[in-house]
JSON list of C-alpha atoms in Angstrom, two decimals:
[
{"chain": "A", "resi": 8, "resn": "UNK", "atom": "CA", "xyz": [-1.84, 22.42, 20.84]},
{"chain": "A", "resi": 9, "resn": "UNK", "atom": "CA", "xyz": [-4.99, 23.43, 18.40]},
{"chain": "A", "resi": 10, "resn": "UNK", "atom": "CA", "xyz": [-7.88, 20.72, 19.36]},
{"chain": "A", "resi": 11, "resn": "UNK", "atom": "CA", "xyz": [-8.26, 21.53, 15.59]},
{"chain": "A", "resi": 12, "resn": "UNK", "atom": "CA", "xyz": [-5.26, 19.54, 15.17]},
{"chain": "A", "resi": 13, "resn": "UNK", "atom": "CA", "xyz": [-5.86, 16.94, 17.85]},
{"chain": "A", "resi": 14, "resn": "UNK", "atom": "CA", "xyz": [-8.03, 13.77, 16.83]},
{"chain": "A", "resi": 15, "resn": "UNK", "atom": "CA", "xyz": [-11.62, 13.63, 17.32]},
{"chain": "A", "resi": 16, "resn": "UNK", "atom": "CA", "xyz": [-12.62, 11.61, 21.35]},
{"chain": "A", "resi": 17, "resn": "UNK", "atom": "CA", "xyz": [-13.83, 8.33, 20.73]},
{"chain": "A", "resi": 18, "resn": "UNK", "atom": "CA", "xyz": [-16.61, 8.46, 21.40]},
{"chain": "A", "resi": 19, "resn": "UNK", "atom": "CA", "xyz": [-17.06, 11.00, 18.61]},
{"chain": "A", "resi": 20, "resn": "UNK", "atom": "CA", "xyz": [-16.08, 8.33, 16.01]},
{"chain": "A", "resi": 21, "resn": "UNK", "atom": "CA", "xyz": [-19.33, 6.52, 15.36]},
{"chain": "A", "resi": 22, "resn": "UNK", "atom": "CA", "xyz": [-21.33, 9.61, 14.98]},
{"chain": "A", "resi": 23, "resn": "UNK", "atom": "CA", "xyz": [-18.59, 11.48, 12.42]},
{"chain": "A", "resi": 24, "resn": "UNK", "atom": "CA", "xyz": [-19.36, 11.97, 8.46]},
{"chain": "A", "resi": 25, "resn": "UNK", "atom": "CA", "xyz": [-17.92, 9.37, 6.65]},
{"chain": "A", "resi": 26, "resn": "UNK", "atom": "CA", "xyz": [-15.24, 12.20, 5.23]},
{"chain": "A", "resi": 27, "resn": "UNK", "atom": "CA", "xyz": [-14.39, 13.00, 9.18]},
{"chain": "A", "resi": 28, "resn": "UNK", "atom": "CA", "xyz": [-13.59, 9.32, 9.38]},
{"chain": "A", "resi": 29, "resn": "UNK", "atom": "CA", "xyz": [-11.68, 9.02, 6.33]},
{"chain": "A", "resi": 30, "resn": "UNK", "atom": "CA", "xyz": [-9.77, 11.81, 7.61]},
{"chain": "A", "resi": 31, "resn": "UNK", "atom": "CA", "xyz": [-8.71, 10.48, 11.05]},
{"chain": "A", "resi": 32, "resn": "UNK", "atom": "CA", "xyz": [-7.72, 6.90, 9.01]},
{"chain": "A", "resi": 33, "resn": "UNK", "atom": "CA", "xyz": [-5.67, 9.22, 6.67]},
{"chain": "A", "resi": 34, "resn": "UNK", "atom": "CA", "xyz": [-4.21, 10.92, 9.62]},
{"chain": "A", "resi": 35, "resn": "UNK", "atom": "CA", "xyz": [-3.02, 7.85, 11.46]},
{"chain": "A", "resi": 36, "resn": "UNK", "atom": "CA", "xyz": [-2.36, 5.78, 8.55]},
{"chain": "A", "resi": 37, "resn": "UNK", "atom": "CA", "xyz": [-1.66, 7.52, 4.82]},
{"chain": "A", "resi": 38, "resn": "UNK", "atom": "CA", "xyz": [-4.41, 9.03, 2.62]},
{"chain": "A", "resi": 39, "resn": "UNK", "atom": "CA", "xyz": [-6.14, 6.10, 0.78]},
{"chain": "A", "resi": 40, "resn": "UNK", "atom": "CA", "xyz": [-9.28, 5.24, -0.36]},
{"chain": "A", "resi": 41, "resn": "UNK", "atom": "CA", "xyz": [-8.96, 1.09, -0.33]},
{"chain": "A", "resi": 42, "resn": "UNK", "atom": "CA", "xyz": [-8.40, 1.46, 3.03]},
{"chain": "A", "resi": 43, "resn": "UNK", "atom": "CA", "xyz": [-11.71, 3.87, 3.91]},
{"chain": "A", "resi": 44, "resn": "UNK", "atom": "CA", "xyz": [-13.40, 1.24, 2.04]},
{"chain": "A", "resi": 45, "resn": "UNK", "atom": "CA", "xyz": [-12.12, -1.40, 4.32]},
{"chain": "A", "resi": 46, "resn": "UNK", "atom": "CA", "xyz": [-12.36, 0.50, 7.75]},
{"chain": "A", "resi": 47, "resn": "UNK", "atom": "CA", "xyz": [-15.22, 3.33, 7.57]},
{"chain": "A", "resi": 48, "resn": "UNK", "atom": "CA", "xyz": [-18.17, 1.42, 8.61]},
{"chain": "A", "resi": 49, "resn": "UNK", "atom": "CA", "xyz": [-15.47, -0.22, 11.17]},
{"chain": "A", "resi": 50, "resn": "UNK", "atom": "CA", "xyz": [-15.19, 3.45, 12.71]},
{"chain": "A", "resi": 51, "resn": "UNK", "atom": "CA", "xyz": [-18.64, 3.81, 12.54]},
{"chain": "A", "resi": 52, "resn": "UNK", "atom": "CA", "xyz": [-20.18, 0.65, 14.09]},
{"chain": "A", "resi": 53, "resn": "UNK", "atom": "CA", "xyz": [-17.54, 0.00, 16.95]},
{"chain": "A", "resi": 54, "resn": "UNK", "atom": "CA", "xyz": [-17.25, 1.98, 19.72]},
{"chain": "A", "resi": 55, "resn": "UNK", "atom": "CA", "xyz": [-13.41, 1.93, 20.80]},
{"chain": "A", "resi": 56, "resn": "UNK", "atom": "CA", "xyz": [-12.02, 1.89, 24.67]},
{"chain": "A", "resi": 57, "resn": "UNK", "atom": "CA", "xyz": [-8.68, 3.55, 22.87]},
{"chain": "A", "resi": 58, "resn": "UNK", "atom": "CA", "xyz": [-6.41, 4.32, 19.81]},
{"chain": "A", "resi": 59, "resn": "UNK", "atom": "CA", "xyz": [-4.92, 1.49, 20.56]},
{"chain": "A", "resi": 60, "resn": "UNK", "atom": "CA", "xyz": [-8.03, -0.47, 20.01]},
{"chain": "A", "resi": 61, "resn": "UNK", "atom": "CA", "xyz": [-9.00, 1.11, 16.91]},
{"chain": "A", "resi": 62, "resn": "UNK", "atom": "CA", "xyz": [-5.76, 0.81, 15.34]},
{"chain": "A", "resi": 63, "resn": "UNK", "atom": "CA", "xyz": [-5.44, -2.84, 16.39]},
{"chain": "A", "resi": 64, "resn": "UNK", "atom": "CA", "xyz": [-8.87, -3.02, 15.34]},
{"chain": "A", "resi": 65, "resn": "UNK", "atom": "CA", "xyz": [-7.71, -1.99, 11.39]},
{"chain": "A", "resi": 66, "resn": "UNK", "atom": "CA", "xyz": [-4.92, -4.37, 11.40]},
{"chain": "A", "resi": 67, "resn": "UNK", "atom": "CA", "xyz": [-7.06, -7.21, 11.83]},
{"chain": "A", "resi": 68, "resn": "UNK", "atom": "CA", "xyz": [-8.81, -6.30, 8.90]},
{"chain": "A", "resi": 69, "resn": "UNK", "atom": "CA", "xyz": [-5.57, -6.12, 7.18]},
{"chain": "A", "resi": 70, "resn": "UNK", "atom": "CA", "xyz": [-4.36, -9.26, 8.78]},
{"chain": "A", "resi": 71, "resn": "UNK", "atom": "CA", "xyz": [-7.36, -10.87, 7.45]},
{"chain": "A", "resi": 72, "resn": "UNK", "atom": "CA", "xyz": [-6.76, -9.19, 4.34]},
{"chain": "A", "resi": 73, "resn": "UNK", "atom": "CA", "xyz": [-2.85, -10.89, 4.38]},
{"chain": "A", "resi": 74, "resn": "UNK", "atom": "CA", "xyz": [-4.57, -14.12, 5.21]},
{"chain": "A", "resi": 75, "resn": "UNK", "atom": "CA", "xyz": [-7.12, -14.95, 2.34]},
{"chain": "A", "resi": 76, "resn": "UNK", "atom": "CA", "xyz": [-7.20, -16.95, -0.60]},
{"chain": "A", "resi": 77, "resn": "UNK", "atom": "CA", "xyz": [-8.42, -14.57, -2.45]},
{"chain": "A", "resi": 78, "resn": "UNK", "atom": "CA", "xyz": [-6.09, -12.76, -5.09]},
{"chain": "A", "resi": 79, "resn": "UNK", "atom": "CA", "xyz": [-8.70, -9.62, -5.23]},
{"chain": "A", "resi": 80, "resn": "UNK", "atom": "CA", "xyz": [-7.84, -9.06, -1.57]},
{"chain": "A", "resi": 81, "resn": "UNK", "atom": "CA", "xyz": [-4.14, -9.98, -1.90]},
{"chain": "A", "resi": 82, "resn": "UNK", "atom": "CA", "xyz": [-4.10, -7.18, -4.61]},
{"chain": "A", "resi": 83, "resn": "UNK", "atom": "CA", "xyz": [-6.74, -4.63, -2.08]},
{"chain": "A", "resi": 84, "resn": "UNK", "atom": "CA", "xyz": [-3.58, -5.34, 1.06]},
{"chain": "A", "resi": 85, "resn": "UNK", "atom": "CA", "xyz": [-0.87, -4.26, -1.33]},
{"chain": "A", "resi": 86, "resn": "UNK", "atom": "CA", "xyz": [-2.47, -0.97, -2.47]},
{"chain": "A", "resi": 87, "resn": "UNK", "atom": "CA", "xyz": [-3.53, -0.09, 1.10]},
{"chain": "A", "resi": 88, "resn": "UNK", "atom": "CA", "xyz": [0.26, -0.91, 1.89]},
{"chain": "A", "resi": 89, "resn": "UNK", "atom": "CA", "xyz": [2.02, 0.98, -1.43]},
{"chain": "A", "resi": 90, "resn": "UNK", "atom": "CA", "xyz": [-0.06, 3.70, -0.08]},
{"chain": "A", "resi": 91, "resn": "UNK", "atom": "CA", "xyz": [3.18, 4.50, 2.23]},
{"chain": "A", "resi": 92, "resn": "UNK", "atom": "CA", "xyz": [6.22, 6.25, 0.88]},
{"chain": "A", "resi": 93, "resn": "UNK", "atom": "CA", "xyz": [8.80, 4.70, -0.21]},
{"chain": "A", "resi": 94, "resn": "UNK", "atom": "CA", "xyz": [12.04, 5.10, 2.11]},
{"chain": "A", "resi": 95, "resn": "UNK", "atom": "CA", "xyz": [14.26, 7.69, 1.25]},
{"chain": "A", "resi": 96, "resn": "UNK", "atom": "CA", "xyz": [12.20, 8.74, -1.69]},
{"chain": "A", "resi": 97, "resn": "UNK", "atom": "CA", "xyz": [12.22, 12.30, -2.94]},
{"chain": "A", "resi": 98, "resn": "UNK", "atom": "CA", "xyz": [8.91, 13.67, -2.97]},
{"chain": "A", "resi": 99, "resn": "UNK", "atom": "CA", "xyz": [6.67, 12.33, -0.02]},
{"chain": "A", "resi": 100, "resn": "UNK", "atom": "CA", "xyz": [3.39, 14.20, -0.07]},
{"chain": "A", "resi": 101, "resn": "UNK", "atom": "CA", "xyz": [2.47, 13.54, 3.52]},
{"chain": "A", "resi": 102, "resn": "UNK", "atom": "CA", "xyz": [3.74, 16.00, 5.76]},
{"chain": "A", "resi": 103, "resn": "UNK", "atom": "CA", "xyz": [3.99, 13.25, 8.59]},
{"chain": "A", "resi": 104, "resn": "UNK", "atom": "CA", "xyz": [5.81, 10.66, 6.66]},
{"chain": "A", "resi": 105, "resn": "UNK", "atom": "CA", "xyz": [8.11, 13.32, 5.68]},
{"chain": "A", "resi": 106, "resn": "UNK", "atom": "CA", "xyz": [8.63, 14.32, 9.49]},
{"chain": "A", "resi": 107, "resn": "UNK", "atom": "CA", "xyz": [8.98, 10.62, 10.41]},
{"chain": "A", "resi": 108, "resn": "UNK", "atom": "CA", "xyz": [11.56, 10.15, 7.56]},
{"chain": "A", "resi": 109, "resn": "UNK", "atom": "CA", "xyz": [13.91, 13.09, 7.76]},
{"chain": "A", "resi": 110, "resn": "UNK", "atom": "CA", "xyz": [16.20, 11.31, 9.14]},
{"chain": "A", "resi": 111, "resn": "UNK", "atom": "CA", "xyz": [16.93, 8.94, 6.19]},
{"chain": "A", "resi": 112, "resn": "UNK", "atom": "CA", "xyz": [17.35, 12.33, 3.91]},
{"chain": "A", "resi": 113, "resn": "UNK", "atom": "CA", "xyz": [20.39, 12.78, 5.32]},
{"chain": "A", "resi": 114, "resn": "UNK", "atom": "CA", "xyz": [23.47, 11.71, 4.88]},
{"chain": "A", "resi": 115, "resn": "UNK", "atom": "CA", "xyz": [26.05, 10.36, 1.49]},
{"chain": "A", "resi": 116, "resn": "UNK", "atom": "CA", "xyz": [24.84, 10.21, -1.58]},
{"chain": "A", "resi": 117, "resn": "UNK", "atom": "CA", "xyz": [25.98, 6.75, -1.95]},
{"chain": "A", "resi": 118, "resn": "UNK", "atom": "CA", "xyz": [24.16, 5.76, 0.79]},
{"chain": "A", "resi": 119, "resn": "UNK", "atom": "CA", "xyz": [21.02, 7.69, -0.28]},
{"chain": "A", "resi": 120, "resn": "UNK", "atom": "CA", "xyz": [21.66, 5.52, -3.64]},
{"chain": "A", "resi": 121, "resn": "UNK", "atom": "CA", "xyz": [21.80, 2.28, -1.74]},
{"chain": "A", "resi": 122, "resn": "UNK", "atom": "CA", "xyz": [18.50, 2.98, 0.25]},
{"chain": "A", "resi": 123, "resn": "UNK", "atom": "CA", "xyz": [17.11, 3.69, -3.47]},
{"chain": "A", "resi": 124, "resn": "UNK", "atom": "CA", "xyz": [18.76, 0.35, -4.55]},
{"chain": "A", "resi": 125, "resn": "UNK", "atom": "CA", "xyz": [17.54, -1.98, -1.65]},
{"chain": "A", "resi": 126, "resn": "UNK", "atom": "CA", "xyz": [13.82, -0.67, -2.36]},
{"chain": "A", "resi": 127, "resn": "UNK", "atom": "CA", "xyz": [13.94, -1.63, -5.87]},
{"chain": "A", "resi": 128, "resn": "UNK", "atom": "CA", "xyz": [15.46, -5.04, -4.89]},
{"chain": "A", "resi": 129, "resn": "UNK", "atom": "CA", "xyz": [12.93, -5.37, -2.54]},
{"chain": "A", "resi": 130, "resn": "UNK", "atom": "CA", "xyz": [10.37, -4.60, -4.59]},
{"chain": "A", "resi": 131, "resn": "UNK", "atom": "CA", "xyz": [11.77, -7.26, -6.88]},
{"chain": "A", "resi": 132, "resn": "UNK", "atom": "CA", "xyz": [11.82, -9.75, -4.15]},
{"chain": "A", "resi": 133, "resn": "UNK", "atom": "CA", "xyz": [8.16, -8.98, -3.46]},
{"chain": "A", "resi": 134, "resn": "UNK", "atom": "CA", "xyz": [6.34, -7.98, -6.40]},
{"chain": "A", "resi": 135, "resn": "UNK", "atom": "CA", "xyz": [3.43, -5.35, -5.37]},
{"chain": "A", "resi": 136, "resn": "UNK", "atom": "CA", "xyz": [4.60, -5.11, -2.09]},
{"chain": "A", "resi": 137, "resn": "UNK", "atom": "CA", "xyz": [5.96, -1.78, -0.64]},
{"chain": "A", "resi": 138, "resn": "UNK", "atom": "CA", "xyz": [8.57, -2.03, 2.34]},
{"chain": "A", "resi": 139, "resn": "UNK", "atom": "CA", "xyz": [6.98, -0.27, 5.18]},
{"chain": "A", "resi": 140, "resn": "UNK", "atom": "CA", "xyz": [8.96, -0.04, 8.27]},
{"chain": "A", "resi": 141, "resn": "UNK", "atom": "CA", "xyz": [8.60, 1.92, 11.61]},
{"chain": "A", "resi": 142, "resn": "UNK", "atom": "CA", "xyz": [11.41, 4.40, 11.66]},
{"chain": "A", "resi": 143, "resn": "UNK", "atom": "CA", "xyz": [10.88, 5.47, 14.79]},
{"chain": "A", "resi": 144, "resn": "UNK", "atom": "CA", "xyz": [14.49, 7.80, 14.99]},
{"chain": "A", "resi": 145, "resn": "UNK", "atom": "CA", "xyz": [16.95, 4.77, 13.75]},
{"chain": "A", "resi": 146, "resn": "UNK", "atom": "CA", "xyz": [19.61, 5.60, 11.31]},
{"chain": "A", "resi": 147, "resn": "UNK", "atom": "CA", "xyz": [19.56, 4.69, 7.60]},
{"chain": "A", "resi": 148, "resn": "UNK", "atom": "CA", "xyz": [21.79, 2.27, 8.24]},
{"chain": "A", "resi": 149, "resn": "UNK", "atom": "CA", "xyz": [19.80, 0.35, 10.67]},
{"chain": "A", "resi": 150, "resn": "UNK", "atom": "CA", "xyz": [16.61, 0.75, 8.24]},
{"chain": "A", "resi": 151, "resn": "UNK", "atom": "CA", "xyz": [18.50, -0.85, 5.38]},
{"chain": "A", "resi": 152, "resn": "UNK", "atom": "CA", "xyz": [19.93, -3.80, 7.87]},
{"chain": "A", "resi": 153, "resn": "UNK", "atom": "CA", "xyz": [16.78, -4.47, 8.61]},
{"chain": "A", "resi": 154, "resn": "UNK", "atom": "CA", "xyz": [15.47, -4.30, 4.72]},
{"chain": "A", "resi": 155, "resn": "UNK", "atom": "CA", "xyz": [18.31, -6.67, 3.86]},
{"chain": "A", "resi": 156, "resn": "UNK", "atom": "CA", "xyz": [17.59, -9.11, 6.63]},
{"chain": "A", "resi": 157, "resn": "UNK", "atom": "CA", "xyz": [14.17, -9.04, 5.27]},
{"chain": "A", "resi": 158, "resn": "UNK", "atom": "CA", "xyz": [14.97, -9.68, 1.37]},
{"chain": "A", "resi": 159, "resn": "UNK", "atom": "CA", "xyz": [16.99, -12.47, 2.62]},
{"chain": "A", "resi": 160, "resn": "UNK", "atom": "CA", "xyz": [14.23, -14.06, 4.50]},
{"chain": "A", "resi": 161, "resn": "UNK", "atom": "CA", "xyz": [12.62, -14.30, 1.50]},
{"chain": "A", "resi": 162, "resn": "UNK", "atom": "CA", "xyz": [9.29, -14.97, 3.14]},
{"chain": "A", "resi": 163, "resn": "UNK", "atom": "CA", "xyz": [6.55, -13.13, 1.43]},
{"chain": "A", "resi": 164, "resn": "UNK", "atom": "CA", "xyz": [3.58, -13.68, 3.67]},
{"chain": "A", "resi": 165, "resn": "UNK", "atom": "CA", "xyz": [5.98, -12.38, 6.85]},
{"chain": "A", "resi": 166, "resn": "UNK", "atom": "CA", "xyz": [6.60, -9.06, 4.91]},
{"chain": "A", "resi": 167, "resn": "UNK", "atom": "CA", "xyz": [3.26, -8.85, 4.58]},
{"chain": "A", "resi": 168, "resn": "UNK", "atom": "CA", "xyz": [2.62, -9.30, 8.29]},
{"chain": "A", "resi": 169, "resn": "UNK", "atom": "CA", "xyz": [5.53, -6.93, 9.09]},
{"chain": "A", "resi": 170, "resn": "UNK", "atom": "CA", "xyz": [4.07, -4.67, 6.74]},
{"chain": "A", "resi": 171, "resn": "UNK", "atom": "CA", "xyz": [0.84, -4.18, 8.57]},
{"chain": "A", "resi": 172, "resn": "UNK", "atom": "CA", "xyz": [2.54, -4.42, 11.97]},
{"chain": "A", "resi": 173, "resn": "UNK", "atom": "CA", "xyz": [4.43, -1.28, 11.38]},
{"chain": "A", "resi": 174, "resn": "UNK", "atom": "CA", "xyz": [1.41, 0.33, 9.52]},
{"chain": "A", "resi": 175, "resn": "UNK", "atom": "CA", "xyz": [-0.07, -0.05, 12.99]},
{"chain": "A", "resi": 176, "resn": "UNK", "atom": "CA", "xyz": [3.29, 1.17, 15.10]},
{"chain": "A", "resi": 177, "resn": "UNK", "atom": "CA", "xyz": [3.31, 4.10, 12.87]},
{"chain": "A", "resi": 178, "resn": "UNK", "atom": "CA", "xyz": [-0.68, 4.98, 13.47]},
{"chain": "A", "resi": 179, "resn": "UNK", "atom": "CA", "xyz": [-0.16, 4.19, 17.32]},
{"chain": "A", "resi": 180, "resn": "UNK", "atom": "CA", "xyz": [3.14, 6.49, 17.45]},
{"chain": "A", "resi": 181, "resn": "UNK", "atom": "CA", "xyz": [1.08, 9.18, 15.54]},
{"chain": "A", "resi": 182, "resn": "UNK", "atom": "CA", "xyz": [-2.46, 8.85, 17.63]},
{"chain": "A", "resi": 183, "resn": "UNK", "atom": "CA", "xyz": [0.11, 9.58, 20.81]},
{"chain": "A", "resi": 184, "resn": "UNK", "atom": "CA", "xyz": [1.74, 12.37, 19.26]},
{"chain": "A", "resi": 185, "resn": "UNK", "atom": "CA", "xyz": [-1.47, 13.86, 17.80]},
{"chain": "A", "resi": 186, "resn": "UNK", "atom": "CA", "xyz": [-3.56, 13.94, 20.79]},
{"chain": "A", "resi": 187, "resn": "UNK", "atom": "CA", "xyz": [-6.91, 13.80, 21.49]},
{"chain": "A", "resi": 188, "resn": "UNK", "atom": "CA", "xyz": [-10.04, 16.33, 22.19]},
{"chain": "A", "resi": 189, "resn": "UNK", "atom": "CA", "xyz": [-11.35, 16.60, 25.43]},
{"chain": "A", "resi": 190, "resn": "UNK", "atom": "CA", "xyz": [-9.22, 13.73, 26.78]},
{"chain": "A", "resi": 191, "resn": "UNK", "atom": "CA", "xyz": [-11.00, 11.52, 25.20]},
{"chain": "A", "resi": 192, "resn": "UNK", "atom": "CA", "xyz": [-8.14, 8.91, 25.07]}
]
């Protein structure tokens, strides 16, 4: 593999411009600028042991994000999480979520349909929230089992949680499969 393509060692981070870090959040996450605002100066001011730890590190800001009072940051979460594609959608402009969803772009159209039908219902069920699940290889089928199962739980501050859980699977899964310079795991 291209180190070009591999992410930067830790111990790299701190040190980075702040568009270097923005571009190893939008690498592990999905391009967004809510969340540089939430996590640059994270990157910058803790050194990390691993990927791991910096990723965990992020969802605790979300977490505490999900957790507040505070409408402003209830309104900051859901644009950090709307910044993933919606399953099954079309056009997906990151080449990684588009690689992670292939998968679900195959198949009937009727099913394709239903996907597109359980997203709006979900998005009905959970207005400003975005359904953001760890694909991970399972089957459209599964992914909308899981969607419904979630709709019917009806449960608005676990979607959130689940929502930032799998934001954090997905950067995790793509941190592994990414790499990193001089083994600087």
């Amino acid at each position: 593999m291209d180190t070009a393509d591999q992410l930067p060692a830790l111990a790299t981070i701190p040190q980075l411009p702040a568009a270097e870090r923005a571009l190893l959040l939008d690498r592990l996450f999905e391009p967004c600028v809510p969340l540089h605002t939430l996590s640059l100066s994270l990157l910058q001011q803790n050194p990390f042991a691993s990927y791991d730890e910096l990723i965990g590190s992020v969802g605790l800001q979300l977490t505490a994000l999900a957790n507040s009072s505070s409408t402003s940051d209830a309104a900051w979460l859901q644009t950090i999480l709307a910044a993933h594609p919606r399953l099954g959608q079309g056009k997906v402009e990151s080449s990684q979520s588009r690689s992670e969803q292939a998968q679900l772009n195959t198949g009937s159209e009727s099913s394709a349909q239903s996907l597109a039908e359980l997203n709006h219902l979900y998005e009905q069920t959970f207005p400003g929230l975005r359904y953001v699940v760890f694909v991970n290889g399972r089957s459209r089928d599964v992914i909308m089992d899981d969607m419904k199962t979630r709709i019917d739980r009806q449960d608005r501050m676990a979607e959130m949680h689940a929502a930032i859980k799998a934001m954090c699977d997905i950067a995790k899964d793509r941190a592994h499969k990414i790499g990193v310079k001089d083994n600087g795991r």
